[in-house]
PDB file of C-alpha atoms in Angstrom:
ATOM      1  CA  UNK A  24      53.699 109.233 175.996  1.00  0.00           C
ATOM      2  CA  UNK A  25      52.333 112.725 175.582  1.00  0.00           C
ATOM      3  CA  UNK A  26      50.187 112.158 172.653  1.00  0.00           C
ATOM      4  CA  UNK A  27      48.411 109.999 174.525  1.00  0.00           C
ATOM      5  CA  UNK A  28      47.404 111.256 178.018  1.00  0.00           C
ATOM      6  CA  UNK A  29      46.401 115.102 175.335  1.00  0.00           C
ATOM      7  CA  UNK A  30      43.405 112.304 174.285  1.00  0.00           C
ATOM      8  CA  UNK A  31      43.273 111.322 177.285  1.00  0.00           C
ATOM      9  CA  UNK A  32      42.179 114.539 178.682  1.00  0.00           C
ATOM     10  CA  UNK A  33      40.677 115.667 175.640  1.00  0.00           C
ATOM     11  CA  UNK A  34      38.192 112.509 175.747  1.00  0.00           C
ATOM     12  CA  UNK A  35      37.666 113.488 179.269  1.00  0.00           C
ATOM     13  CA  UNK A  36      37.143 117.047 178.517  1.00  0.00           C
ATOM     14  CA  UNK A  37      34.397 115.702 175.548  1.00  0.00           C
ATOM     15  CA  UNK A  38      32.786 113.848 177.879  1.00  0.00           C
ATOM     16  CA  UNK A  39      32.190 116.468 180.434  1.00  0.00           C
ATOM     17  CA  UNK A  40      31.093 118.951 177.646  1.00  0.00           C
ATOM     18  CA  UNK A  41      28.607 116.302 175.786  1.00  0.00           C
ATOM     19  CA  UNK A  42      27.081 116.188 179.430  1.00  0.00           C
ATOM     20  CA  UNK A  43      26.707 119.275 179.547  1.00  0.00           C
ATOM     21  CA  UNK A  44      24.709 120.174 176.266  1.00  0.00           C
ATOM     22  CA  UNK A  45      22.626 116.602 176.989  1.00  0.00           C
ATOM     23  CA  UNK A  46      24.917 115.254 173.326  1.00  0.00           C
ATOM     24  CA  UNK A  47      26.915 113.039 175.776  1.00  0.00           C
ATOM     25  CA  UNK A  48      24.906 109.061 174.930  1.00  0.00           C
ATOM     26  CA  UNK A  49      24.801 110.586 170.681  1.00  0.00           C
ATOM     27  CA  UNK A  50      29.039 111.002 171.097  1.00  0.00           C
ATOM     28  CA  UNK A  51      31.851 108.176 170.435  1.00  0.00           C
ATOM     29  CA  UNK A  52      34.516 107.908 172.239  1.00  0.00           C
ATOM     30  CA  UNK A  53      36.563 109.470 169.063  1.00  0.00           C
ATOM     31  CA  UNK A  54      34.022 112.378 168.753  1.00  0.00           C
ATOM     32  CA  UNK A  55      34.412 112.781 172.663  1.00  0.00           C
ATOM     33  CA  UNK A  56      37.878 113.116 172.301  1.00  0.00           C
ATOM     34  CA  UNK A  57      37.768 115.545 169.079  1.00  0.00           C
ATOM     35  CA  UNK A  58      35.617 117.688 170.534  1.00  0.00           C
ATOM     36  CA  UNK A  59      37.714 117.813 173.578  1.00  0.00           C
ATOM     37  CA  UNK A  60      40.999 119.022 171.800  1.00  0.00           C
ATOM     38  CA  UNK A  61      39.156 120.931 169.097  1.00  0.00           C
ATOM     39  CA  UNK A  62      37.122 122.487 172.069  1.00  0.00           C
ATOM     40  CA  UNK A  63      40.875 122.922 173.797  1.00  0.00           C
ATOM     41  CA  UNK A  64      42.117 124.753 171.347  1.00  0.00           C
ATOM     42  CA  UNK A  65      39.111 127.171 170.806  1.00  0.00           C
ATOM     43  CA  UNK A  66      38.581 128.177 174.560  1.00  0.00           C
ATOM     44  CA  UNK A  67      41.700 128.884 175.025  1.00  0.00           C
ATOM     45  CA  UNK A  68      42.036 131.175 172.066  1.00  0.00           C
ATOM     46  CA  UNK A  69      38.261 132.486 173.468  1.00  0.00           C
ATOM     47  CA  UNK A  70      39.096 132.884 177.085  1.00  0.00           C
ATOM     48  CA  UNK A  71      42.416 133.151 177.381  1.00  0.00           C
ATOM     49  CA  UNK A  72      45.062 130.091 179.315  1.00  0.00           C
ATOM     50  CA  UNK A  73      43.402 130.260 183.224  1.00  0.00           C
ATOM     51  CA  UNK A  74      43.138 127.426 185.996  1.00  0.00           C
ATOM     52  CA  UNK A  75      43.763 124.102 186.594  1.00  0.00           C
ATOM     53  CA  UNK A  76      46.021 122.701 183.194  1.00  0.00           C
ATOM     54  CA  UNK A  77      46.743 118.924 182.501  1.00  0.00           C
ATOM     55  CA  UNK A  78      48.226 117.806 179.305  1.00  0.00           C
ATOM     56  CA  UNK A  79      49.171 121.800 178.485  1.00  0.00           C
ATOM     57  CA  UNK A  80      45.413 122.347 177.892  1.00  0.00           C
ATOM     58  CA  UNK A  81      43.658 124.503 180.918  1.00  0.00           C
ATOM     59  CA  UNK A  82      40.791 122.777 181.846  1.00  0.00           C
ATOM     60  CA  UNK A  83      37.983 125.390 182.456  1.00  0.00           C
ATOM     61  CA  UNK A  84      38.357 127.043 179.063  1.00  0.00           C
ATOM     62  CA  UNK A  85      39.264 124.191 177.195  1.00  0.00           C
ATOM     63  CA  UNK A  86      35.469 122.362 179.011  1.00  0.00           C
ATOM     64  CA  UNK A  87      33.656 126.031 177.417  1.00  0.00           C
ATOM     65  CA  UNK A  88      35.254 125.856 174.369  1.00  0.00           C
ATOM     66  CA  UNK A  89      34.530 122.355 174.138  1.00  0.00           C
ATOM     67  CA  UNK A  90      30.882 122.956 174.178  1.00  0.00           C
ATOM     68  CA  UNK A  91      30.831 125.001 172.055  1.00  0.00           C
ATOM     69  CA  UNK A  92      32.242 122.808 169.563  1.00  0.00           C
ATOM     70  CA  UNK A  93      29.729 120.870 170.723  1.00  0.00           C
ATOM     71  CA  UNK A  94      26.655 122.999 170.514  1.00  0.00           C
ATOM     72  CA  UNK A  95      27.624 124.502 167.002  1.00  0.00           C
ATOM     73  CA  UNK A  96      28.359 121.439 165.353  1.00  0.00           C
ATOM     74  CA  UNK A  97      25.000 120.007 166.375  1.00  0.00           C
ATOM     75  CA  UNK A  98      23.613 123.164 165.539  1.00  0.00           C
ATOM     76  CA  UNK A  99      24.494 122.108 162.063  1.00  0.00           C
ATOM     77  CA  UNK A 100      24.431 118.350 161.528  1.00  0.00           C
ATOM     78  CA  UNK A 101      21.882 117.541 164.472  1.00  0.00           C
ATOM     79  CA  UNK A 102      18.385 116.382 164.412  1.00  0.00           C
ATOM     80  CA  UNK A 103      16.027 118.623 162.549  1.00  0.00           C
TER      81      UNK A 103
END
């Protein structure tokens, strides 16, 4: 149950980050989950563990990390 909850929260974090970066329309469900989970790891490493948390992920650093991940990936693999 914990893995499923982490994937749901990761998808929500990825969707919020996609909306912030205007890349949300081109992202699929699995991409949102991956962006949320990877972004959570990056964000908590860079910004620490503060603010409210769900499924062991601090929301604000996770969203900031997901925005960074989406921006970097779209810079290298986006439309030119």
